[in-house]
Short mmCIF file of C-alpha atoms in Angstrom, two decimals:
data_model
loop_
_atom_site.label_atom_id
_atom_site.label_comp_id
_atom_site.label_asym_id
_atom_site.label_seq_id
_atom_site.Cartn_x
_atom_site.Cartn_y
_atom_site.Cartn_z
CA MET A 1 216.61 125.83 181.20
CA SER A 2 219.71 124.16 180.06
CA GLU A 3 222.17 124.14 183.08
CA THR A 4 224.94 126.55 182.89
CA PHE A 5 228.66 126.92 184.50
CA ILE A 6 228.18 130.76 185.21
CA PRO A 7 227.45 130.25 189.31
CA GLN A 8 230.74 128.23 189.62
CA LEU A 9 232.82 130.83 187.40
CA GLN A 10 231.23 133.57 189.86
CA GLU A 11 232.68 131.66 192.95
CA LEU A 12 235.81 130.88 191.05
CA ALA A 13 236.30 134.40 190.38
CA LYS A 14 235.21 135.59 193.91
CA SER A 15 237.89 133.49 194.90
CA ALA A 16 240.83 134.80 192.72
CA ARG A 17 239.70 138.39 194.24
CA MET A 18 239.75 137.50 197.62
CA LEU A 19 243.46 136.55 197.10
CA ALA A 20 244.44 139.34 195.35
CA LEU A 21 242.76 140.95 198.46
CA VAL A 22 245.00 139.10 201.14
CA GLY A 23 247.96 140.25 199.14
CA ALA A 24 247.22 143.75 198.79
CA SER A 25 246.31 143.80 202.83
CA ILE A 26 249.73 142.46 203.60
CA LYS A 27 251.60 144.76 201.26
CA LEU A 28 249.48 148.08 202.67
CA ARG A 29 251.26 147.25 206.07
CA SER A 30 254.51 149.09 204.86
CA ASP A 31 252.64 151.92 203.36
CA ALA A 32 250.88 154.62 204.77
CA SER A 33 249.93 156.18 201.35
CA VAL A 34 246.77 154.64 200.84
CA ALA A 35 243.43 156.50 201.44
CA PRO A 36 242.40 155.27 204.68
CA ALA A 37 238.83 154.15 203.21
CA ILE A 38 239.91 152.31 200.62
CA ARG A 39 242.64 150.45 202.95
CA GLU A 40 239.46 149.90 205.34
CA GLN A 41 237.67 148.24 202.84
CA ILE A 42 240.98 145.86 201.61
CA ASP A 43 241.24 144.75 205.06
CA ALA A 44 237.83 143.93 205.49
CA GLY A 45 238.03 142.01 202.17
CA ALA A 46 240.97 139.82 203.59
CA ARG A 47 239.26 139.30 206.63
CA MET A 48 236.23 137.84 205.15
CA ALA A 49 238.80 135.40 202.83
CA LEU A 50 240.68 134.53 205.95
CA GLY A 51 239.59 135.53 209.02
CA ASP A 52 241.35 137.05 211.58
CA VAL A 53 244.47 135.00 210.87
CA VAL A 54 245.19 137.86 208.35
CA ASP A 55 246.04 139.92 211.40
CA VAL A 56 249.49 137.42 211.95
CA THR A 57 252.81 139.44 212.64
CA ASP A 58 255.08 136.61 211.92
CA GLU A 59 257.31 138.13 209.06
CA GLU A 60 258.32 134.94 207.78
CA GLN A 61 254.92 133.39 207.21
CA LEU A 62 253.88 136.94 205.48
CA SER A 63 256.78 136.79 203.22
CA LEU A 64 255.73 133.24 202.38
CA ALA A 65 252.13 134.31 201.62
CA LEU A 66 253.17 137.32 199.48
CA VAL A 67 254.73 134.87 197.48
CA MET A 68 252.14 132.23 197.13
CA VAL A 69 249.65 135.09 196.52
CA GLU A 70 252.00 136.57 193.82
CA MET A 71 252.88 133.56 192.35
CA ALA A 72 249.46 132.47 191.86
CA LEU A 73 248.04 135.62 190.10
CA SER A 74 250.87 135.89 187.90
CA GLU A 75 251.00 132.21 186.60
CA ALA A 76 246.99 132.57 186.26
CA SER A 77 247.30 135.79 184.01
CA GLU A 78 250.02 134.37 182.08
CA LEU A 79 248.34 131.16 181.50
CA PHE A 80 245.38 133.25 180.68
CA ARG A 81 246.99 135.26 178.20
CA ASN A 82 249.39 132.94 176.73
CA PRO A 83 247.66 129.56 176.84
CA ASP A 84 249.52 128.63 173.60
CA ARG A 85 253.21 128.86 174.75
CA GLY A 86 255.39 126.27 174.41
CA SER A 87 257.35 124.24 176.78
CA ASN A 88 260.14 127.10 177.30
CA TRP A 89 260.19 129.91 179.68
CA GLU A 90 260.77 132.45 176.84
CA ILE A 91 258.79 135.21 178.30
CA LEU A 92 258.68 138.71 177.13
CA ASP A 93 256.36 140.74 179.69
CA VAL A 94 258.18 142.71 181.89
CA ALA A 95 255.96 142.84 184.54
CA ALA A 96 255.29 138.94 184.60
CA MET A 97 259.30 138.50 184.75
CA GLN A 98 259.99 140.95 187.62
CA ALA A 99 257.17 139.50 189.40
CA MET A 100 258.63 135.79 188.86
CA GLY A 101 261.83 137.70 190.20
CA ARG A 102 260.20 138.98 193.36
CA ALA A 103 258.55 135.41 194.47
CA SER A 104 262.21 134.07 193.70
CA LYS A 105 263.58 135.70 196.51
CA SER A 106 262.55 133.26 198.92
CA VAL A 107 264.43 130.75 197.40
CA PHE A 108 267.52 132.07 199.07
CA THR A 109 265.73 132.85 202.33
CA ARG A 110 265.09 128.84 202.42
CA ILE A 111 268.63 128.37 201.65
CA GLN A 112 269.64 130.30 204.66
CA SER A 113 267.06 128.34 206.82
CA ILE A 114 268.45 124.69 205.59
CA ALA A 115 272.00 126.31 206.75
CA GLU A 116 270.57 126.78 210.37
CA THR A 117 270.67 123.02 210.79
CA HIS A 118 273.87 122.35 208.36
CA LEU A 119 276.54 124.53 209.85
CA GLY A 120 278.79 123.26 206.89
CA MET A 121 276.16 125.56 204.33
CA ARG A 122 277.11 128.47 206.58
CA LYS A 123 280.47 128.69 205.59
CA THR A 124 279.57 128.90 202.05
CA PHE A 125 277.91 132.40 202.45
CA HIS A 126 281.42 133.81 202.61
CA GLY A 127 282.28 132.41 199.04
CA THR A 128 281.15 132.63 195.82
CA PHE A 129 277.58 131.70 194.90
CA LEU A 130 276.31 130.19 191.53
CA ASP A 131 272.78 131.43 190.51
CA VAL A 132 271.74 129.44 187.62
CA GLY A 133 268.66 130.51 185.78
CA THR A 134 269.33 133.83 187.63
CA GLY A 135 266.07 135.76 185.59
CA VAL A 136 265.89 139.41 186.40
CA GLY A 137 268.48 138.60 189.60
CA GLY A 138 265.79 138.10 192.39
CA ILE A 139 267.83 135.33 194.00
CA ALA A 140 270.88 136.98 193.50
CA LEU A 141 270.32 140.12 194.58
CA GLU A 142 268.41 138.74 198.05
CA ALA A 143 271.47 136.92 198.41
CA ALA A 144 273.87 139.32 198.65
CA ARG A 145 271.49 141.68 200.60
CA LEU A 146 271.29 138.84 203.59
CA CYS A 147 275.02 138.00 202.95
CA PRO A 148 277.52 140.81 203.36
CA ASP A 149 280.30 138.57 202.54
CA ILE A 150 279.07 136.62 199.42
CA ARG A 151 279.80 137.17 195.78
CA VAL A 152 277.16 136.14 193.10
CA ASP A 153 277.80 134.99 189.45
CA GLY A 154 274.34 134.66 188.05
CA ILE A 155 273.71 133.03 184.53
CA ASP A 156 270.94 132.70 182.04
CA ILE A 157 270.14 132.16 178.70
CA TRP A 158 267.43 134.66 178.37
CA GLU A 159 268.57 137.84 177.37
CA PRO A 160 265.34 139.92 177.93
CA ALA A 161 265.76 138.62 181.52
CA LEU A 162 269.18 139.56 181.53
CA GLU A 163 268.77 143.05 180.45
CA LEU A 164 266.33 143.51 183.44
CA ALA A 165 268.56 141.59 185.85
CA ARG A 166 271.68 144.35 185.00
CA GLN A 167 268.97 147.65 185.35
CA ASN A 168 268.03 145.91 188.83
CA ILE A 169 271.66 145.38 189.88
CA ALA A 170 272.71 148.79 189.14
CA GLU A 171 270.12 150.15 190.82
CA SER A 172 271.02 148.09 193.78
CA PRO A 173 273.52 148.95 196.55
CA TYR A 174 274.95 145.33 195.71
CA ALA A 175 276.55 145.89 191.95
CA ASP A 176 280.04 145.68 193.40
CA ARG A 177 279.27 141.85 194.36
CA VAL A 178 276.51 140.81 191.85
CA SER A 179 277.24 139.89 188.12
CA VAL A 180 275.26 138.37 185.67
CA ARG A 181 276.23 136.76 181.82
CA ASN A 182 274.57 134.88 178.93
CA LEU A 183 275.62 131.20 179.49
CA ASP A 184 274.23 128.00 179.33
CA VAL A 185 274.82 126.13 182.73
CA SER A 186 275.71 122.92 180.38
CA MET A 187 278.47 124.91 178.79
CA LEU A 188 279.76 126.14 182.61
CA ASP A 189 283.49 126.26 182.45
CA GLU A 190 284.94 127.31 185.58
CA ASP A 191 287.61 125.71 187.62
CA ARG A 192 287.05 125.70 191.55
CA ARG A 193 285.45 129.08 192.07
CA TYR A 194 281.91 128.13 193.54
CA SER A 195 281.10 127.66 197.08
CA LEU A 196 277.55 127.52 196.50
CA ALA A 197 275.23 126.61 193.84
CA TRP A 198 271.46 127.06 193.00
CA LEU A 199 270.23 124.79 190.39
CA PRO A 200 266.34 125.50 189.55
CA THR A 201 265.86 121.68 187.74
CA MET A 202 262.20 122.97 186.85
CA PHE A 203 263.78 125.14 184.00
CA LEU A 204 265.91 122.23 182.65
CA LYS A 205 265.58 119.03 180.56
CA ARG A 206 266.90 115.96 182.22
CA PRO A 207 269.94 116.06 179.66
CA ILE A 208 270.86 119.55 180.77
CA VAL A 209 270.38 118.75 184.52
CA GLU A 210 272.83 115.76 184.19
CA ALA A 211 275.19 118.14 182.44
CA ALA A 212 274.84 120.99 184.50
CA LEU A 213 275.47 118.63 187.55
CA ASP A 214 279.01 117.48 186.15
CA ARG A 215 279.90 121.02 185.30
CA ILE A 216 279.08 122.40 188.63
CA ALA A 217 281.19 119.50 190.37
CA ARG A 218 284.14 120.71 188.52
CA ALA A 219 283.65 124.31 189.47
CA PHE A 220 283.30 123.52 193.19
CA VAL A 221 285.57 124.23 195.87
CA SER A 222 285.95 121.43 198.44
CA ASP A 223 282.78 121.48 200.52
CA ALA A 224 280.97 123.03 198.40
CA TYR A 225 276.85 123.00 198.73
CA LEU A 226 274.33 122.18 195.82
CA VAL A 227 270.80 123.23 196.47
CA ALA A 228 268.71 122.31 193.62
CA GLY A 229 265.01 122.44 193.55
CA VAL A 230 261.92 120.85 192.03
CA TYR A 231 258.01 122.36 192.05
CA SER A 232 256.54 120.58 195.20
CA ARG A 233 253.42 118.08 193.99
CA PRO A 234 250.87 118.28 196.45
CA ASP A 235 248.19 115.40 197.51
CA ASP A 236 245.80 117.76 196.29
CA PRO A 237 244.75 116.58 192.39
CA PHE A 238 244.10 119.78 191.23
CA LEU A 239 247.27 121.23 192.53
CA ALA A 240 249.48 118.26 191.56
CA LEU A 241 247.72 119.03 187.72
CA MET A 242 249.23 122.56 188.08
CA SER A 243 252.59 121.61 189.43
CA SER A 244 253.15 119.19 186.32
CA LEU A 245 251.85 122.00 184.22
CA ARG A 246 253.93 124.58 185.74
CA THR A 247 257.18 122.25 185.13
CA LEU A 248 256.18 121.16 181.52
CA ARG A 249 255.63 125.13 180.31
CA SER A 250 258.68 126.18 182.29
CA GLY A 251 260.90 123.95 180.24
CA GLY A 252 261.63 121.34 182.70
CA GLU A 253 260.46 117.44 182.86
CA ILE A 254 262.05 116.31 186.31
CA SER A 255 258.88 116.23 189.16
CA ASP A 256 260.59 113.61 191.57
CA PRO A 257 263.07 114.83 194.43
CA ALA A 258 264.34 111.44 194.28
CA ASP A 259 265.68 111.71 191.03
CA ILE A 260 268.05 114.80 191.89
CA LYS A 261 268.97 112.85 194.89
CA ALA A 262 269.99 109.78 193.07
CA MET A 263 272.20 111.98 190.58
CA MET A 264 273.63 113.78 193.42
CA GLU A 265 275.10 110.69 195.12
CA ALA A 266 276.04 109.21 191.88
CA ARG A 267 278.68 112.56 191.65
CA GLY A 268 279.70 111.61 195.30
CA TYR A 269 277.93 114.23 196.85
CA VAL A 270 277.10 113.49 200.74
CA ASP A 271 274.90 114.67 203.43
CA ILE A 272 272.01 114.85 201.01
CA GLY A 273 268.87 116.10 202.61
CA THR A 274 265.28 117.85 201.55
CA SER A 275 263.28 120.84 202.33
CA ALA A 276 259.89 120.90 201.14
CA THR A 277 257.62 124.16 201.15
CA PRO A 278 254.25 124.70 199.07
CA ILE A 279 255.82 125.98 196.23
CA ALA A 280 259.04 123.80 195.96
CA THR A 281 261.14 121.24 197.37
CA PHE A 282 264.75 121.44 197.61
CA VAL A 283 267.31 118.61 197.55
CA PHE A 284 270.72 119.78 198.96
CA GLY A 285 274.14 118.29 199.55
CA ARG A 286 277.76 118.75 200.33
CA LEU A 287 280.44 117.80 197.40
CA PRO A 288 283.68 117.07 199.55
#
């Protein structure tokens, strides 16, 4: 009998379901409406996958875990359904866009964490935040939720995502502090408006990143902070391949944080640092 890869596929399929069970178990901690028998099975499956560590109560770790689960499952599903999609972020699936928006909220949580040891960045939370590539508004709304004195301008060029962003903002308590518009960051034409900006370079070609950095610098007030992101590249060969593929399919081409650091230094940024998570690496700096 010829060899088959079905047993390996069965193990991979098992892993995918285990990942889903872990995410479901964490979500159900704040939902008492599920039938006890179903919840018991979900929790039991999560413990089979992770053991007793699934009972961790650290909110930051649980939040990161949910982001990792949702991103992995959403990315895997989209890749399987649309393997022929080109190098862009022109996604039409509403559920996928909203899932990415929920996952992206952790970006601002990380920015807040960075600010805990960079006091100058804390001051930017009382100004106006530029959210480049706002998508469905996940980061923008999280910024407004966490910082009551901040105002947010979100820009993007993908109108289907912006339609969802406008809906999400209208349904939120923050519609008076968050706005979005269809604008390419390389065409940004503001002058001394922003105290903080998020630039997701993983969605942008190198020339656009260069142009964006110039435009954002002109739009900054004194001592503003830029936070730029690239997908983290793990040592594991398979995960490194996925990181590279994720960048390419998102429309980006920069994968080395050192490239972003060099671009920022060339434009006069100081106090440049990095902060890495399993998903993304943040390069940040202050423009005097």
